[in-house]
Amino acid sequence: MKKTSLFASLLLALFIFSCNSESSDDVNQDRIFTVYELFYNANEDKTYARATFHFGNELGTRLELADPSMVSFNGDELTFNRVLAYYEREYAGFVNTGTFEWIDTEENAFQNTIEVHTIDYASTIDTIDRSGSYELAWSGDALQLNELVVVGINGENEGDARLFSTNDIGSTSIILAKNILEQVGQGPGTVYMDRSYTPELLDATGAGGRITGRYRPENQEVYMK
């Protein structure tokens, strides 16, 4: 059966959800909900600074900024992706912190700083036995307030992708439950892990927003027993 990548599936879902956008000069600027993300992917050794603008709330219509509105990260202007309807700039290597600045059409400036908290696998994973639960430990600081760890497993069969998450303060591992593991087919698989830090967005419109720093160590190739 054709292998379906978890990442490709998520990208397709994002594309379907976000292909429509409208101009930000058509809406009340105080009704714009802002989403910022600084994401490091060790598989590529690249950092992505991303900004998305929605009308009303995070489920609202995505917006393309109209002059003189613009968004930047550490002084570098982000470029609009018309397919996915968000702004982005790529950086070589790990950028662990920085400041997003958005200037709306009325030339009001909003600045928000974010940092990325690192994580890695405590040891190499060779095999995961689906007949019981599995504790996956990580190296790095224990989880703190406003942090989340998500582990994804993608098997070789269509529909195998499964997600696990924890936000338990003080934890340094995550339990992969048996009832979910057994839904992943036997055979080769890929494990990815994200650590997200989402503090309060301090400089926002009346609609609010969200800011996240996210770190992904190199994926682990495993055998699902």
CSV table of C-alpha atoms in Angstrom, one decimal:
chain,number,residue,atom,x,y,z
A,1,MET,CA,0.0,0.0,0.0
A,2,LYS,CA,1.3,3.5,-0.8
A,3,LYS,CA,3.0,5.2,2.1
A,4,THR,CA,1.5,8.4,3.2
A,5,SER,CA,3.7,10.9,5.0
A,6,LEU,CA,2.3,12.5,8.2
A,7,PHE,CA,3.9,15.7,7.2
A,8,ALA,CA,2.4,15.6,3.7
A,9,SER,CA,-1.0,14.9,5.1
A,10,LEU,CA,-0.7,17.9,7.5
A,11,LEU,CA,0.5,20.1,4.7
A,12,LEU,CA,-2.4,19.1,2.5
A,13,ALA,CA,-4.9,19.8,5.3
A,14,LEU,CA,-3.3,23.2,5.8
A,15,PHE,CA,-3.5,23.9,2.1
A,16,ILE,CA,-7.2,23.0,1.9
A,17,PHE,CA,-8.0,25.1,5.0
A,18,SER,CA,-6.0,28.2,4.0
A,19,CYS,CA,-6.2,28.6,0.3
A,20,ASN,CA,-8.5,31.7,0.6
A,21,SER,CA,-7.4,35.1,1.9
A,22,GLU,CA,-8.5,38.7,1.7
A,23,SER,CA,-6.8,42.0,2.0
A,24,SER,CA,-6.2,43.4,5.5
A,25,ASP,CA,-7.3,46.9,4.5
A,26,ASP,CA,-10.9,45.5,4.1
A,27,VAL,CA,-11.2,44.9,7.9
A,28,ASN,CA,-11.0,46.8,11.2
A,29,GLN,CA,-7.3,46.5,12.2
A,30,ASP,CA,-8.3,45.9,15.9
A,31,ARG,CA,-10.2,42.7,14.7
A,32,ILE,CA,-7.0,41.1,13.3
A,33,PHE,CA,-5.9,38.0,15.2
A,34,THR,CA,-2.1,37.5,14.9
A,35,VAL,CA,-0.3,34.1,15.0
A,36,TYR,CA,3.6,34.1,15.2
A,37,GLU,CA,5.8,31.0,15.2
A,38,LEU,CA,9.6,30.6,15.3
A,39,PHE,CA,10.2,26.9,14.3
A,40,TYR,CA,13.6,25.1,14.2
A,41,ASN,CA,13.7,21.8,12.3
A,42,ALA,CA,16.9,19.9,12.9
A,43,ASN,CA,16.2,17.5,10.0
A,44,GLU,CA,16.9,20.5,7.7
A,45,ASP,CA,19.0,22.6,10.1
A,46,LYS,CA,16.7,25.5,9.2
A,47,THR,CA,14.7,28.0,11.3
A,48,TYR,CA,11.4,29.4,10.0
A,49,ALA,CA,9.9,32.7,11.2
A,50,ARG,CA,6.2,32.6,10.3
A,51,ALA,CA,3.3,35.0,10.8
A,52,THR,CA,-0.4,34.5,10.0
A,53,PHE,CA,-3.2,37.1,10.2
A,54,HIS,CA,-6.8,36.1,10.7
A,55,PHE,CA,-10.0,38.2,10.8
A,56,GLY,CA,-11.7,38.0,14.2
A,57,ASN,CA,-10.1,34.8,15.6
A,58,GLU,CA,-7.8,32.0,14.7
A,59,LEU,CA,-10.5,30.3,12.7
A,60,GLY,CA,-11.3,33.5,10.7
A,61,THR,CA,-10.4,34.3,7.1
A,62,ARG,CA,-6.7,34.6,6.5
A,63,LEU,CA,-5.5,38.0,5.5
A,64,GLU,CA,-2.9,39.4,3.1
A,65,LEU,CA,-1.4,42.6,4.5
A,66,ALA,CA,-2.1,45.8,2.5
A,67,ASP,CA,0.4,48.7,2.2
A,68,PRO,CA,1.7,50.2,4.4
A,69,SER,CA,1.1,47.2,6.6
A,70,MET,CA,4.1,44.7,6.9
A,71,VAL,CA,5.6,42.1,9.2
A,72,SER,CA,9.2,41.4,10.0
A,73,PHE,CA,11.4,39.2,12.2
A,74,ASN,CA,14.5,40.7,13.7
A,75,GLY,CA,14.2,43.5,11.2
A,76,ASP,CA,13.9,41.1,8.2
A,77,GLU,CA,10.6,41.5,6.3
A,78,LEU,CA,8.7,38.3,5.9
A,79,THR,CA,7.3,37.2,2.4
A,80,PHE,CA,3.7,36.2,1.8
A,81,ASN,CA,3.1,32.7,0.6
A,82,ARG,CA,0.0,33.0,-1.6
A,83,VAL,CA,-0.7,29.2,-1.6
A,84,LEU,CA,-0.7,28.8,2.2
A,85,ALA,CA,-1.6,32.4,3.0
A,86,TYR,CA,1.1,33.1,5.7
A,87,TYR,CA,4.2,35.1,5.9
A,88,GLU,CA,7.6,33.4,6.2
A,89,ARG,CA,11.4,33.8,6.2
A,90,GLU,CA,13.9,31.0,6.4
A,91,TYR,CA,17.3,31.1,8.3
A,92,ALA,CA,20.2,28.7,8.1
A,93,GLY,CA,20.9,27.0,11.4
A,94,PHE,CA,19.3,27.4,14.8
A,95,VAL,CA,17.8,30.8,15.7
A,96,ASN,CA,16.8,30.5,19.3
A,97,THR,CA,15.1,33.9,19.9
A,98,GLY,CA,13.9,37.0,18.1
A,99,THR,CA,11.3,39.6,17.8
A,100,PHE,CA,8.3,39.8,15.4
A,101,GLU,CA,7.1,43.3,14.5
A,102,TRP,CA,3.8,43.9,12.7
A,103,ILE,CA,2.8,47.3,11.5
A,104,ASP,CA,-0.9,47.6,10.6
A,105,THR,CA,-2.5,49.8,7.9
A,106,GLU,CA,-2.9,52.6,10.4
A,107,GLU,CA,0.8,52.4,11.2
A,108,ASN,CA,0.4,51.0,14.7
A,109,ALA,CA,3.4,48.8,15.6
A,110,PHE,CA,3.1,45.6,17.6
A,111,GLN,CA,6.3,43.9,18.8
A,112,ASN,CA,6.5,40.4,20.4
A,113,THR,CA,9.6,38.4,21.3
A,114,ILE,CA,9.8,34.6,21.5
A,115,GLU,CA,12.4,32.0,22.3
A,116,VAL,CA,12.8,28.4,21.3
A,117,HIS,CA,13.3,25.7,24.0
A,118,THR,CA,15.4,22.8,22.9
A,119,ILE,CA,14.7,19.0,23.2
A,120,ASP,CA,16.3,15.8,22.0
A,121,TYR,CA,15.8,12.1,22.4
A,122,ALA,CA,17.5,10.7,25.5
A,123,SER,CA,18.6,7.6,23.5
A,124,THR,CA,18.3,6.2,20.0
A,125,ILE,CA,15.0,4.4,19.4
A,126,ASP,CA,15.3,1.1,17.4
A,127,THR,CA,12.1,-0.7,18.1
A,128,ILE,CA,8.7,0.1,19.6
A,129,ASP,CA,6.6,-2.8,20.8
A,130,ARG,CA,3.0,-2.1,20.0
A,131,SER,CA,1.8,-4.8,22.4
A,132,GLY,CA,2.2,-2.4,25.4
A,133,SER,CA,2.7,1.2,26.4
A,134,TYR,CA,6.1,2.8,25.7
A,135,GLU,CA,7.8,5.5,27.7
A,136,LEU,CA,9.8,7.9,25.5
A,137,ALA,CA,12.3,10.0,27.5
A,138,TRP,CA,13.9,13.2,26.3
A,139,SER,CA,17.0,15.1,27.1
A,140,GLY,CA,16.6,18.7,28.0
A,141,ASP,CA,14.8,20.7,30.7
A,142,ALA,CA,11.7,19.4,32.3
A,143,LEU,CA,8.4,20.8,30.9
A,144,GLN,CA,7.5,24.3,32.3
A,145,LEU,CA,4.4,26.4,32.2
A,146,ASN,CA,3.1,27.1,28.7
A,147,GLU,CA,5.1,24.2,27.2
A,148,LEU,CA,3.8,21.2,25.2
A,149,VAL,CA,5.6,18.1,23.8
A,150,VAL,CA,4.0,16.3,20.8
A,151,VAL,CA,5.3,13.0,19.5
A,152,GLY,CA,4.1,11.7,16.1
A,153,ILE,CA,4.5,8.2,14.7
A,154,ASN,CA,4.0,7.6,11.0
A,155,GLY,CA,4.0,4.0,9.8
A,156,GLU,CA,4.5,2.7,6.3
A,157,ASN,CA,0.7,2.1,5.7
A,158,GLU,CA,-1.9,4.7,4.7
A,159,GLY,CA,-3.7,6.1,7.8
A,160,ASP,CA,-0.9,4.9,10.2
A,161,ALA,CA,-0.1,8.4,11.6
A,162,ARG,CA,-0.8,8.8,15.3
A,163,LEU,CA,-0.1,11.7,17.7
A,164,PHE,CA,0.7,11.8,21.5
A,165,SER,CA,1.1,14.9,23.7
A,166,THR,CA,1.9,16.0,27.2
A,167,ASN,CA,2.0,19.4,29.0
A,168,ASP,CA,2.6,18.0,32.4
A,169,ILE,CA,4.8,20.5,34.3
A,170,GLY,CA,8.0,18.8,35.4
A,171,SER,CA,7.8,15.8,33.1
A,172,THR,CA,10.9,14.6,31.2
A,173,SER,CA,9.1,11.8,29.3
A,174,ILE,CA,5.9,10.9,27.6
A,175,ILE,CA,3.9,7.7,27.7
A,176,LEU,CA,2.8,6.3,24.3
A,177,ALA,CA,-0.4,4.5,25.1
A,178,LYS,CA,-0.9,0.9,23.9
A,179,ASN,CA,-4.4,1.6,22.6
A,180,ILE,CA,-2.9,4.2,20.2
A,181,LEU,CA,0.3,2.4,19.4
A,182,GLU,CA,-1.5,-0.7,18.2
A,183,GLN,CA,-3.3,1.4,15.6
A,184,VAL,CA,0.1,1.8,13.8
A,185,GLY,CA,0.8,-1.0,11.5
A,186,GLN,CA,3.8,-3.4,12.0
A,187,GLY,CA,6.9,-2.5,10.0
A,188,PRO,CA,9.2,0.5,9.5
A,189,GLY,CA,8.1,3.8,10.9
A,190,THR,CA,9.2,7.4,11.7
A,191,VAL,CA,9.1,9.2,15.0
A,192,TYR,CA,9.1,13.0,15.3
A,193,MET,CA,9.0,15.1,18.4
A,194,ASP,CA,8.2,18.8,18.8
A,195,ARG,CA,8.6,21.0,21.9
A,196,SER,CA,6.5,24.1,21.8
A,197,TYR,CA,6.6,27.1,24.1
A,198,THR,CA,3.5,29.4,23.9
A,199,PRO,CA,3.7,32.3,26.3
A,200,GLU,CA,1.1,35.0,26.5
A,201,LEU,CA,1.1,37.4,23.5
A,202,LEU,CA,1.9,40.7,25.2
A,203,ASP,CA,1.5,43.2,22.3
A,204,ALA,CA,-1.8,42.4,20.5
A,205,THR,CA,-4.9,43.9,19.0
A,206,GLY,CA,-8.3,43.6,20.7
A,207,ALA,CA,-8.8,40.3,18.9
A,208,GLY,CA,-5.7,38.8,20.5
A,209,GLY,CA,-3.2,36.3,19.1
A,210,ARG,CA,-0.7,33.6,19.8
A,211,ILE,CA,3.1,33.2,19.7
A,212,THR,CA,5.0,30.0,19.7
A,213,GLY,CA,8.7,28.9,19.7
A,214,ARG,CA,9.0,25.3,18.5
A,215,TYR,CA,11.9,22.9,18.3
A,216,ARG,CA,12.1,19.6,16.4
A,217,PRO,CA,15.2,17.3,16.8
A,218,GLU,CA,16.1,14.9,14.0
A,219,ASN,CA,13.5,12.3,13.4
A,220,GLN,CA,14.0,8.7,14.5
A,221,GLU,CA,13.6,5.8,12.2
A,222,VAL,CA,12.1,2.8,14.1
A,223,TYR,CA,10.6,-0.6,13.6
A,224,MET,CA,7.1,-1.0,14.9
A,225,LYS,CA,7.0,-4.5,16.3
